[in-house]
Coordinates of C-alpha atoms and ligand atoms in Angstrom, one line a residue:
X127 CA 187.3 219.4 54.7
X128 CA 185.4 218.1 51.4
X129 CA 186.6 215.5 48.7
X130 CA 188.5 217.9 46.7
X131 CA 190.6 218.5 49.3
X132 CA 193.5 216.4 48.8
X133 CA 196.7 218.4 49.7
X134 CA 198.2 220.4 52.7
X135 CA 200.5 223.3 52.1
X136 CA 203.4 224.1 53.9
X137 CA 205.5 227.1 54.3
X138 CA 209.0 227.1 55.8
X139 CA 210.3 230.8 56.6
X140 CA 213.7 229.3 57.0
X141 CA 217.0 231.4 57.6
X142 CA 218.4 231.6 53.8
X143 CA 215.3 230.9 51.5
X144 CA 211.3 230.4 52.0
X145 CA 209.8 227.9 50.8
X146 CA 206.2 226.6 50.2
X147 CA 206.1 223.1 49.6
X148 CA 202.2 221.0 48.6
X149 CA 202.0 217.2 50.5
X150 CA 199.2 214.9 49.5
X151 CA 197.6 212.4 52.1
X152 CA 200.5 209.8 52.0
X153 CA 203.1 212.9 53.5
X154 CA 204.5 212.9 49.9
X155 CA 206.0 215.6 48.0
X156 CA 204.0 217.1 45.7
X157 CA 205.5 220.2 44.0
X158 CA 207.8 223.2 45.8
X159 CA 208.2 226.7 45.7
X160 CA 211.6 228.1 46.8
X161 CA 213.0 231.4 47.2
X162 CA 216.4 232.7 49.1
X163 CA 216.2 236.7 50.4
X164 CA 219.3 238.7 51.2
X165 CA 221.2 238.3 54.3
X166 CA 222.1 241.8 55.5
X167 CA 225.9 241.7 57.3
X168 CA 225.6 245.9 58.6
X169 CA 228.5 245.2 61.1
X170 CA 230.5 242.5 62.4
X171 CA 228.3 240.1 64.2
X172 CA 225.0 241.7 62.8
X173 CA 222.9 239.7 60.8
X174 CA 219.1 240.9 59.3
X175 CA 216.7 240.2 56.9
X176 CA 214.1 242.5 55.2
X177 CA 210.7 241.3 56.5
X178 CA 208.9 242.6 53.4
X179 CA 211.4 240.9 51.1
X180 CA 210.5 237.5 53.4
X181 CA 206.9 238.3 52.7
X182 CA 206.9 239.2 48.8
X183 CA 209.1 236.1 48.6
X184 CA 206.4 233.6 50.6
X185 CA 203.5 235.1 48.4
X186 CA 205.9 234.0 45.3
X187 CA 206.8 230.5 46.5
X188 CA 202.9 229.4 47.5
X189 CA 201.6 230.5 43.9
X190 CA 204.8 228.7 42.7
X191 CA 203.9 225.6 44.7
X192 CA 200.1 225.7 43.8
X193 CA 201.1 226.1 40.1
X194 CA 203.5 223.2 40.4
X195 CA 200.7 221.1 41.6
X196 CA 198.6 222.6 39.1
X197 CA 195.6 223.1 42.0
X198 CA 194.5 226.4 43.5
X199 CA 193.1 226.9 47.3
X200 CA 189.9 224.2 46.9
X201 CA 192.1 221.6 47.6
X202 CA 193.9 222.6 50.1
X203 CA 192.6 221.2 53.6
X204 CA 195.1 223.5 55.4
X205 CA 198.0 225.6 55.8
X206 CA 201.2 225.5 58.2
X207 CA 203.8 227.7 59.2
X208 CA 207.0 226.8 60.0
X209 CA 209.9 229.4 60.5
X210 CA 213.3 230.1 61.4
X211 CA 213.1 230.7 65.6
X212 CA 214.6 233.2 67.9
X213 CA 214.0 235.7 65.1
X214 CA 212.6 239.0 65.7
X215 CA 209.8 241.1 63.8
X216 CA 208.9 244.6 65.3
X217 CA 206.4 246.4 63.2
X218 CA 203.5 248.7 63.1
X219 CA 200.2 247.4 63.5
X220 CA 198.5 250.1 61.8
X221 CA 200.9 250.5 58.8
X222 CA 201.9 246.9 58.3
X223 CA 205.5 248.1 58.2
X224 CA 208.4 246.7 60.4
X225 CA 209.9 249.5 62.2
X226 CA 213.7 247.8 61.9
X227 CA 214.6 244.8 60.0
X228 CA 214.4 241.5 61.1
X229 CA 216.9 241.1 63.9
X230 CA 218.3 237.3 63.0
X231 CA 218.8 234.7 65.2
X232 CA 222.8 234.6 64.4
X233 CA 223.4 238.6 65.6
X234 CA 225.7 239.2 68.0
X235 CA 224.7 242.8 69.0
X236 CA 223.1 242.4 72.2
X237 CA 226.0 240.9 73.7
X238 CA 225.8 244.0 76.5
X239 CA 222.6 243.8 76.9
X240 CA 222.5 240.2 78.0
X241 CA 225.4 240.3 80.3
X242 CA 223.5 243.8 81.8
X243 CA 220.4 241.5 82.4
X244 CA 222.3 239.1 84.1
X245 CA 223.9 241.4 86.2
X246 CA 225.3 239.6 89.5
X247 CA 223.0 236.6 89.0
X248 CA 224.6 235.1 85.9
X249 CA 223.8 233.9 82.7
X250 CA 221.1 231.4 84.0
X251 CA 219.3 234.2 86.3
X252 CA 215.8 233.0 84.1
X253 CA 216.8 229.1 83.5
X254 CA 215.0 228.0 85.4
X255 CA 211.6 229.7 84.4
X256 CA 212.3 229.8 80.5
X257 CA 214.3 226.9 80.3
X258 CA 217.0 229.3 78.5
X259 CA 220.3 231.0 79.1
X260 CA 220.7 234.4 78.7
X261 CA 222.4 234.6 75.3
X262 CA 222.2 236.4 72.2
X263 CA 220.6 233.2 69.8
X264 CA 217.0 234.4 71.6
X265 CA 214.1 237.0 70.5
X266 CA 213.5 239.2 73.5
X267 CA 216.8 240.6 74.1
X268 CA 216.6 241.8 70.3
X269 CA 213.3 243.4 71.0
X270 CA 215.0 245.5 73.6
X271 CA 217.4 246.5 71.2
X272 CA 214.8 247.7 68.5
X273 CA 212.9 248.9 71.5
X274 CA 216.1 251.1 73.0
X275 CA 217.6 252.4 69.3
X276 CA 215.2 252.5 66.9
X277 CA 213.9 256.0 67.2
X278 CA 210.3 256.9 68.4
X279 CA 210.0 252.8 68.8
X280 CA 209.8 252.8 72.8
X281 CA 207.0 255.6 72.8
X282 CA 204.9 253.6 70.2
X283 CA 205.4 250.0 72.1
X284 CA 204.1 251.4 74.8
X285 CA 201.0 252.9 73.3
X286 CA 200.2 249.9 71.6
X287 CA 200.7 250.4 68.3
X288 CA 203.4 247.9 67.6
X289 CA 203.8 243.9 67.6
X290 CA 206.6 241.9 67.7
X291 CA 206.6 238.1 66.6
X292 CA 209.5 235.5 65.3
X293 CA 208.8 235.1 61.7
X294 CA 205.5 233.0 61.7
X295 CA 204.1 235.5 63.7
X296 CA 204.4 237.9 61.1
X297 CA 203.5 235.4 58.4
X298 CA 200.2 234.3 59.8
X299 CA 199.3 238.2 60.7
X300 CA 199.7 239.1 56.9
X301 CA 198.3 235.8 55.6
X302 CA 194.9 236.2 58.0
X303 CA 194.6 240.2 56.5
X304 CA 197.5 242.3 58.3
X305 CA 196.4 246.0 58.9
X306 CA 192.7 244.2 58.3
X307 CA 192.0 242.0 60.9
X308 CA 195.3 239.9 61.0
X309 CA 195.6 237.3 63.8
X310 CA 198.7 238.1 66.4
X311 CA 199.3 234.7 67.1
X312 CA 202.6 232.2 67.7
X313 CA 202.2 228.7 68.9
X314 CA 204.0 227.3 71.9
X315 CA 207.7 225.9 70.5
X316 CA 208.3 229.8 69.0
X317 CA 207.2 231.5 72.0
X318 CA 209.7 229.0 74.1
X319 CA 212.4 230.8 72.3
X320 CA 211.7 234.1 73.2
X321 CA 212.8 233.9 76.9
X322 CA 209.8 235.5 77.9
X323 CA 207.4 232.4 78.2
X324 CA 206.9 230.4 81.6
X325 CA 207.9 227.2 80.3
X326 CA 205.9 225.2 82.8
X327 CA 202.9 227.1 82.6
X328 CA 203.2 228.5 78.7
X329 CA 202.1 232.3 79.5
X330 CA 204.3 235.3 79.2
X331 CA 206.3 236.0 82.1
X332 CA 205.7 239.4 83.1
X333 CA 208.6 240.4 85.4
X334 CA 211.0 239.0 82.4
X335 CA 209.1 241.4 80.1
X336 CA 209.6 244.5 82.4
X337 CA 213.3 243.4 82.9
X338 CA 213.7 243.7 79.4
X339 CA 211.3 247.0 79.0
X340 CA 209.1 245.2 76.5
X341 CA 205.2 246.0 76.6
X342 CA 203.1 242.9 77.0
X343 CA 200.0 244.1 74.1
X344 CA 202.9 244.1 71.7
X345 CA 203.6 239.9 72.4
X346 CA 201.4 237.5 70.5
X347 CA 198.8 235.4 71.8
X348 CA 200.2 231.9 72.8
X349 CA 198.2 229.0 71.3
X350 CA 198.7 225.4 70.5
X351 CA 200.9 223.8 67.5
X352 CA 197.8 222.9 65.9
X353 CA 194.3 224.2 65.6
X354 CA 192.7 226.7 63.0
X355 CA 194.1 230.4 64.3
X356 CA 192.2 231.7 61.1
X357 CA 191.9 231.6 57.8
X358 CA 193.5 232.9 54.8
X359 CA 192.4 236.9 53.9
X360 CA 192.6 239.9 51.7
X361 CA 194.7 240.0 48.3
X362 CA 196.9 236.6 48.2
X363 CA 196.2 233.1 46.9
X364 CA 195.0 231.6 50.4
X365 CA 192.1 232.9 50.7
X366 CA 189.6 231.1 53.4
X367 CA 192.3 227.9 53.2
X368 CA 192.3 227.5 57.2
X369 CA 196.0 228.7 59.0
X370 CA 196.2 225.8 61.0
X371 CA 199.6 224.5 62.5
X372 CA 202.9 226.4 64.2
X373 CA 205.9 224.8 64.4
X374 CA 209.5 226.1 64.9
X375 CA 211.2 224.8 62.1
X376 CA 213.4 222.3 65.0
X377 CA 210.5 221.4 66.1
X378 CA 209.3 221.0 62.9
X379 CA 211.9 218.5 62.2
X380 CA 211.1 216.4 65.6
X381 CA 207.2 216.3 64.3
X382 CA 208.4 215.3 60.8
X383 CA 210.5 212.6 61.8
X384 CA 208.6 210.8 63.6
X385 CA 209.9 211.6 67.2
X386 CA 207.0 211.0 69.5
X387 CA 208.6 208.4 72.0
X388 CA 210.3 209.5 75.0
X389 CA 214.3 209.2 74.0
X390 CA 213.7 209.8 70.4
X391 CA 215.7 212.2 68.6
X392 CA 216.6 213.8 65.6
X393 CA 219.5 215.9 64.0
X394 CA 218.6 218.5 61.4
X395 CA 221.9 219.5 59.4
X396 CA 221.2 223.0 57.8
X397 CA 222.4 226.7 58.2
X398 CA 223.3 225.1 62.0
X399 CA 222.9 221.7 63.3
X400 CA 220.0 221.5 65.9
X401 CA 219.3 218.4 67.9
X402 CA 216.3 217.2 69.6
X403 CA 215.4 214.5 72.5
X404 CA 211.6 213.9 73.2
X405 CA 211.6 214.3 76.8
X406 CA 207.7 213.9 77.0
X407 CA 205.6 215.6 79.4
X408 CA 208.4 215.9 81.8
X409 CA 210.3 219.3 81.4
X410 CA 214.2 218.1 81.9
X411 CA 216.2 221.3 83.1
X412 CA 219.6 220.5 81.9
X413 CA 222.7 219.8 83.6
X414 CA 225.1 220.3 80.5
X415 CA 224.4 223.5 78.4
X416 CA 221.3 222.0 77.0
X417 CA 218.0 224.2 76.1
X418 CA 214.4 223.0 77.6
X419 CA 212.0 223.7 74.8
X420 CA 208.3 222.6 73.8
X421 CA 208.4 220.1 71.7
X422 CA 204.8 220.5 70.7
X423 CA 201.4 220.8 71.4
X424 CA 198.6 219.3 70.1
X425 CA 195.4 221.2 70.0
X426 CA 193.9 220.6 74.1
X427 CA 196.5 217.7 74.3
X428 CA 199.0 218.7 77.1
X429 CA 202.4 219.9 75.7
X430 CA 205.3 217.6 74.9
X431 CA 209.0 218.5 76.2
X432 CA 212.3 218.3 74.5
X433 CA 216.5 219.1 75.7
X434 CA 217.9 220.4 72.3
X435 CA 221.2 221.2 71.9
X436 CA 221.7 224.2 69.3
X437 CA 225.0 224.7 67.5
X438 CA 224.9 228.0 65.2
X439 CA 227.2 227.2 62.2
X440 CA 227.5 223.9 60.7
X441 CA 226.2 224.3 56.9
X442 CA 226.6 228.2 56.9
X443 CA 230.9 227.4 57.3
X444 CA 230.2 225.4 54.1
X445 CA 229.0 228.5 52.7
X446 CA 231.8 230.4 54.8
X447 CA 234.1 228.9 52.7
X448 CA 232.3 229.2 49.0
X449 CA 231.9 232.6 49.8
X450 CA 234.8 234.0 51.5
X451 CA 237.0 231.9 50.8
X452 CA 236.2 230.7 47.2
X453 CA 238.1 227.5 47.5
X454 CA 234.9 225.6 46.6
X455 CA 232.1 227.1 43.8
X456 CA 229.0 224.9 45.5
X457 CA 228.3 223.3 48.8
X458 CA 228.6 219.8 47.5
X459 CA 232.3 220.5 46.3
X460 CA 233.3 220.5 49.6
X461 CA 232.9 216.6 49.6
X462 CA 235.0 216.0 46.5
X463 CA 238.0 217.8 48.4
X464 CA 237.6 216.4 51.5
X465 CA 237.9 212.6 49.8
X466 CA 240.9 213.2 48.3
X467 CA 242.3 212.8 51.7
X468 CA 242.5 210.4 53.9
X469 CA 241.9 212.3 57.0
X470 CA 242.4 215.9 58.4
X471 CA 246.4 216.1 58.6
X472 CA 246.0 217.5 61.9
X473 CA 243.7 220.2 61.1
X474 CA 240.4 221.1 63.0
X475 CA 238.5 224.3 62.0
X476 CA 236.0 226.0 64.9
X477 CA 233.8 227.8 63.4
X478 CA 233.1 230.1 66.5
X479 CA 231.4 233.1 64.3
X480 CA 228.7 233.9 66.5
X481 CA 229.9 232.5 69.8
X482 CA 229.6 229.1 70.9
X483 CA 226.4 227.4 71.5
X484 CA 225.7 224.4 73.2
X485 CA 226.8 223.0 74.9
X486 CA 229.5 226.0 75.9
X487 CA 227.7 229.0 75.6
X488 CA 230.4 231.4 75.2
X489 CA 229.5 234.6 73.3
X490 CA 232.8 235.8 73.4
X491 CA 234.3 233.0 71.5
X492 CA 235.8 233.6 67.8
X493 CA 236.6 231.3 64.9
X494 CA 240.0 229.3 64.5
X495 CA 241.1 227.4 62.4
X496 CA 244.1 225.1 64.5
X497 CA 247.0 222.4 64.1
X498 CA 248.1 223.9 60.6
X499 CA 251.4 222.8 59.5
X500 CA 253.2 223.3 56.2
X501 CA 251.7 219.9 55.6
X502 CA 248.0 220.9 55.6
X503 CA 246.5 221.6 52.2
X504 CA 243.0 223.2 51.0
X505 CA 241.9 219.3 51.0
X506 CA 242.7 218.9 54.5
X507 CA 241.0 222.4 55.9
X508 CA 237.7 220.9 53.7
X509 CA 238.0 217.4 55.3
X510 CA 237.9 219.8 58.9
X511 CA 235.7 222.1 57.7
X512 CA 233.1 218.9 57.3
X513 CA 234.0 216.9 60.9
X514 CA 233.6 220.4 62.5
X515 CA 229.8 219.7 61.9
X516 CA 230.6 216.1 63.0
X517 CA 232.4 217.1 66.1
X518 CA 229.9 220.1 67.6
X519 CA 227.1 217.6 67.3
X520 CA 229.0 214.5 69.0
X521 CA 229.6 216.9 72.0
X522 CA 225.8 217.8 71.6
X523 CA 224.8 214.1 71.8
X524 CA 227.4 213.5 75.0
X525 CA 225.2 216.3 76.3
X526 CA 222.4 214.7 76.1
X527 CA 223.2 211.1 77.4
X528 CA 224.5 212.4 80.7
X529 CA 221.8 215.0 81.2
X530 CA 218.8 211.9 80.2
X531 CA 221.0 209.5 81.8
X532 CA 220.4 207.1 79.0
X533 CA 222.2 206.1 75.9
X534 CA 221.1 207.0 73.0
X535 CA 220.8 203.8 70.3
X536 CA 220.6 205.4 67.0
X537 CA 219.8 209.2 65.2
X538 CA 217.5 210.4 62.9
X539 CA 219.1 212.8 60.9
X540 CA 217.7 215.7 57.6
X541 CA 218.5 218.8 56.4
X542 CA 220.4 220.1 53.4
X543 CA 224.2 218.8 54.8
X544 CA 222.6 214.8 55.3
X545 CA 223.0 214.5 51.0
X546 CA 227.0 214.3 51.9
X547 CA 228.0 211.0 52.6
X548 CA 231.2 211.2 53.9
X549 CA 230.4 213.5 56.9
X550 CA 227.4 210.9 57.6
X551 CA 229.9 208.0 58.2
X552 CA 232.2 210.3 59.8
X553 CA 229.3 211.3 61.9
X554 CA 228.6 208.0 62.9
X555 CA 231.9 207.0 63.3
X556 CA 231.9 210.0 66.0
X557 CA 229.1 208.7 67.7
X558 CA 229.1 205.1 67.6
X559 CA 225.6 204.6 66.9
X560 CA 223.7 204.1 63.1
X561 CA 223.1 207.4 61.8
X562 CA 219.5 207.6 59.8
X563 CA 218.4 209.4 56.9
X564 CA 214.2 209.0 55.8
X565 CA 213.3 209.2 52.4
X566 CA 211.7 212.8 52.8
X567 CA 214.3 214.8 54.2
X568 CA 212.1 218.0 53.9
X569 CA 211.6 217.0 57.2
X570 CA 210.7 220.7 58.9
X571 CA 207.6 221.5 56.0
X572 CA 206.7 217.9 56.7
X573 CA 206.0 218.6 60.3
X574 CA 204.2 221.7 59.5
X575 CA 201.8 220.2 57.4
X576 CA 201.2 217.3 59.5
X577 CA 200.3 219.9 62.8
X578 CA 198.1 221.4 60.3
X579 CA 195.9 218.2 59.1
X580 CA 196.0 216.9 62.3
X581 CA 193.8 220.2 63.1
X582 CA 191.4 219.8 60.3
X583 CA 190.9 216.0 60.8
X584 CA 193.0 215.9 57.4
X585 CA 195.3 212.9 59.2
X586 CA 194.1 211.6 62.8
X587 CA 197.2 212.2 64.9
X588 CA 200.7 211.0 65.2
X589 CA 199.8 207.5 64.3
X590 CA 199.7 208.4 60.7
X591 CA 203.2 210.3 60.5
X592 CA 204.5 207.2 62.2
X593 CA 202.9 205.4 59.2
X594 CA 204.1 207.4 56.7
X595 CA 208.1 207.9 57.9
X596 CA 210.0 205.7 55.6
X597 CA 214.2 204.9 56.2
X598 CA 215.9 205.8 52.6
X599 CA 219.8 205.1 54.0
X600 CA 221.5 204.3 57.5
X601 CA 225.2 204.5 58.2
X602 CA 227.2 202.0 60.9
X603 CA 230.1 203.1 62.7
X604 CA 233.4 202.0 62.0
X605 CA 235.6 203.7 63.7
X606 CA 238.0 201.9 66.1
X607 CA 237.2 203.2 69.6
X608 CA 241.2 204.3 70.4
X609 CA 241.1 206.9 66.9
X610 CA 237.4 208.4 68.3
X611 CA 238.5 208.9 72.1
X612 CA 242.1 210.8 70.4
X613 CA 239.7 212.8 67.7
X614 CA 237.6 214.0 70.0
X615 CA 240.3 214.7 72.7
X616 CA 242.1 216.9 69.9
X617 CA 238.6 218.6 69.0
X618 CA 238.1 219.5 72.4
X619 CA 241.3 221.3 72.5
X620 CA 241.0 223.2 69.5
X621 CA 237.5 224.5 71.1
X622 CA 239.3 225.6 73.9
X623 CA 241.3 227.9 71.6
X624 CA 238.5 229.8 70.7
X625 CA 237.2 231.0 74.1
X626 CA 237.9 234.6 75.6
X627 CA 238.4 236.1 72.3
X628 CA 235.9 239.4 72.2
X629 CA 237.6 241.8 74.4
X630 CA 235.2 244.8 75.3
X631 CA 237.4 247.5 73.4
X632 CA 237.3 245.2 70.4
X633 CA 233.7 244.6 70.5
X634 CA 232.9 248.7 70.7
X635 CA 235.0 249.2 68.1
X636 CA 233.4 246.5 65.5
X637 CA 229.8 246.7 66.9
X638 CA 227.9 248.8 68.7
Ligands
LIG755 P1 218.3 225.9 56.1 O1 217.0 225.2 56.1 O2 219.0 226.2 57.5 O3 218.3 227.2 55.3 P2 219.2 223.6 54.5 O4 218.7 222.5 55.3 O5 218.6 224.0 53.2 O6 219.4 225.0 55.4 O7 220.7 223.3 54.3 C1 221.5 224.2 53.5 C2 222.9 224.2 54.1 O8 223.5 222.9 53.9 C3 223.8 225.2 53.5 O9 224.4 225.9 54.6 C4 224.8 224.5 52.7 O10 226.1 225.1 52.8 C5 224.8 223.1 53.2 N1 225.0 222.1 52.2 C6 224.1 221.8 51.2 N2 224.6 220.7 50.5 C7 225.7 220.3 51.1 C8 226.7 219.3 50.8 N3 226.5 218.4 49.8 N4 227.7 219.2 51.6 C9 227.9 220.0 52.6 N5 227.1 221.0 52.9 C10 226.0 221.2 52.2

């Protein structure tokens, strides 16, 4: 690091849109590059994204970002990667080219393949050493899948010509020189969400591997959430600017808001709703359908533990109902309906499009949309639409009081959702607790580009994110505790309506 150096860059591969985003020293904003990239629907429950369109679109956004700035590379100390999770790249390491597209972490299609892993055992045959449920939301079931269907891919995995890697994985390989001398790297809190890493130990297991037919030369090396894994290469704008943090974009989040104390959490409101406890060193296995994840890992530091509780469509129902159901023309709309009403008129929408995540787990669960009566209008379904989001994280947060055994006092919340103020009151209201919004809610780049300046001596270490996190707006509850208890009660119902829906024939017919 030298004088000029006065700026880290961030990228965030999310789900909908990359991003590149420049911070300076005081974890400021300093100019952002932003592009979405197509989500690809083949069949019902599928969900992919073009890995080359991801790429083209992150080599757009950093010369956007660097432009906005008006710097180039000198003055940048570092570069971090965060990225959507669970999200599977398969591609060739000799060509550069995916063999299959991106297999997202919202597909459905290897329902069969998880129940045939389970087998007799159950759901939770590798809980205990992964710190996961079988389900679809994770990355090496969908490896399978490329593995079993896409054509000459199984005889080329196993002579080692192909690598597979969530989404930073194949960002850092093409920023460090792909085909030339790419790094195949992850860093801890990606390669927890793979089901394939020991979660105590942090190597690949390789008896899950085999179970799931996967070659171990085609996993990435495991390494820390911040240190230099290489530098910037080849064509590209980044050239010799050091590639020096990982973070899942959750994760991210945690980092970015501040979250280093044992009991602190956060709740990130985007395409899903993801919340995270800092369980410290101690890995919590959880009683009530939370995940045990890495939190992070600081260079040689030992690694830091979370329970998250995951819940797949918050936000994207927002979109849902732009885009399907065209009642609304933009996401924020969906607030100006929903205050013309006083409350729901009995009206509760699941939306149970990819199963149910935490804390039910049920992958055979569809949508509903319950308690409709000739009194219900489009106002109504948009006030439910909103509490939906409100709802599936209050069952998250009961989740992770009984399985922590401790209460917690308040929740530090970001993400696109957190600019609409009614569903924050409502969501404290649901909680009973202040509900916290900092004054950067870019909260996921943030966290990447404090694990990378941590790694280059850019900022010292956690004190200075503490430093930096500033409170922009809190929300009390107000609720009285007798309308709460009957909301939830009535929420909990409506879930129930969802469950058992797939039945095999229907599932054969729409999917596979
Ligand atoms: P991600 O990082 O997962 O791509 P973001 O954090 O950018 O998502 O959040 C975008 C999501 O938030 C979208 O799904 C959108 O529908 C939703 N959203 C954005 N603004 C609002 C709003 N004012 N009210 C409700 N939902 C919103």
């Amino acid at each position: 690091m030298n004088e000029q150096q006065q700026y880290i860059l961030a990228i965030d591969q999310g789900t909908t849109s990359s991003r590149a985003i420049v911070f300076d020293h005081a974890g400021q904003i300093v100019s952002t590059g932003q592009k979405e990239h197509e989500q690809i629907f083949p069949r019902a429950g599928w969900v992919e994204h073009d890995p080359l369109e991801i790429w083209r679109n992150i080599r757009t956004v950093v010369g956007d970002a660097l432009t906005g700035a008006d710097i180039n590379r000198h003055q940048l100390a570092a570069v971090g990667i965060t990225n959507q999770r669970e999200t599977a790249v398969v591609w060739d390491k000799n060509t550069g080219e995916p063999v299959y597209n991106a297999i997202v972490w919202q597909d459905t299609r290897t329902n069969r393949i998880c129940d045939e892993l389970a087998g007799d055992e159950g759901a939770d045959k590798y809980k205990e050493r992964v710190g996961l449920p079988l389900a679809t939301y994770f990355s090496g079931p969908k490896v399978k899948w490329i593995l079993d269907n896409v054509e000459g891919a199984r005889e080329k995995a196993e002579a080692g010509e192909l690598l597979f890697g969530n989404t930073d994985s194949w960002v850092v390989w093409n920023l460090t020189g792909g085909t030339e001398g790419g790094v195949h790297v992850t860093d801890v809190t990606n390669a927890s969400r793979t089901m394939l890493m020991n979660i105590a130990t942090l190597d690949w297991n390789e008896d899950i591997a085999a179970d799931m037919g996967i070659p171990l030369s085609m996993l990435p090396e495991i390494k820390s959430s911040s240190e230099v894994y290489g530098y910037g290469r080849k064509r590209g704008l980044l050239i010799d600017t050091p590639v020096a943090g990982i973070l899942g974009d959750q994760q991210a989040a945690t980092f970015g808001q501040a979250c280093f104390e044992v009991g602190q959490a956060k709740n990130t409101y985007g395409t899903g709703n993801f919340m995270l406890i800092n369980t410290g060193e101690e890995l919590v296995h959880s009683e009530n359908g939370l995940l045990t994840t890495v939190c992070y890992k600081i260079g040689d530091n030992k690694p830091v533990y979370a329970l998250e509780g995951s819940v797949a469509v918050t936000g994207s129902l927002v979109q849902w109902v732009r885009d399907n159901l065209g009642i609304i023309s933009s996401a924020p709309e969906i607030e100006e309906l929903a205050q013309k009403v006083d409350d729901n008129g009995g009206c509760y929408v699941v939306p149970a499009f990819s199963g149910l995540f935490a804390p039910y787990w049920k992958s055979d669960a569809r949508g509903a949309i319950v308690g409709l009566t000739r009194y219900v209008n489009r106002n109504h379904i948009a006030r439910a639409v909103l509490e939906s989001t409100a709802f599936q994280s209050a069952e998250v947060l009961e989740a992770m009081n009984a399985d922590s055994g401790v209460d917690l006092t308040e929740l530090k919340v970001d993400g696109g959702m957190v600019a609409n103020e009614t569903l924050m009151q409502f969501q404290a209201d649901l909680l009973g607790v202040p509900v916290v919004r900092p004054k950067v809610t870019e909260t996921t780049a943030l966290g990447a580009a404090y694990a990378a300046g941590i790694a280059v001596g850019f900022w010292d270490g956690e004190q200075d994110v503490i430093d930096n996190w500033a409170e922009d707006k809190r929300w009390e509850p107000k609720m009285d505790t007798e309308t709460r208890e009957r909301s939830l009660r009535l929420w909990k119902k409506a879930v129930e309506r969802t469950f058992d829906w797939v039945d095999d024939d229907v599932e054969a017919a729409g999917g596979e």
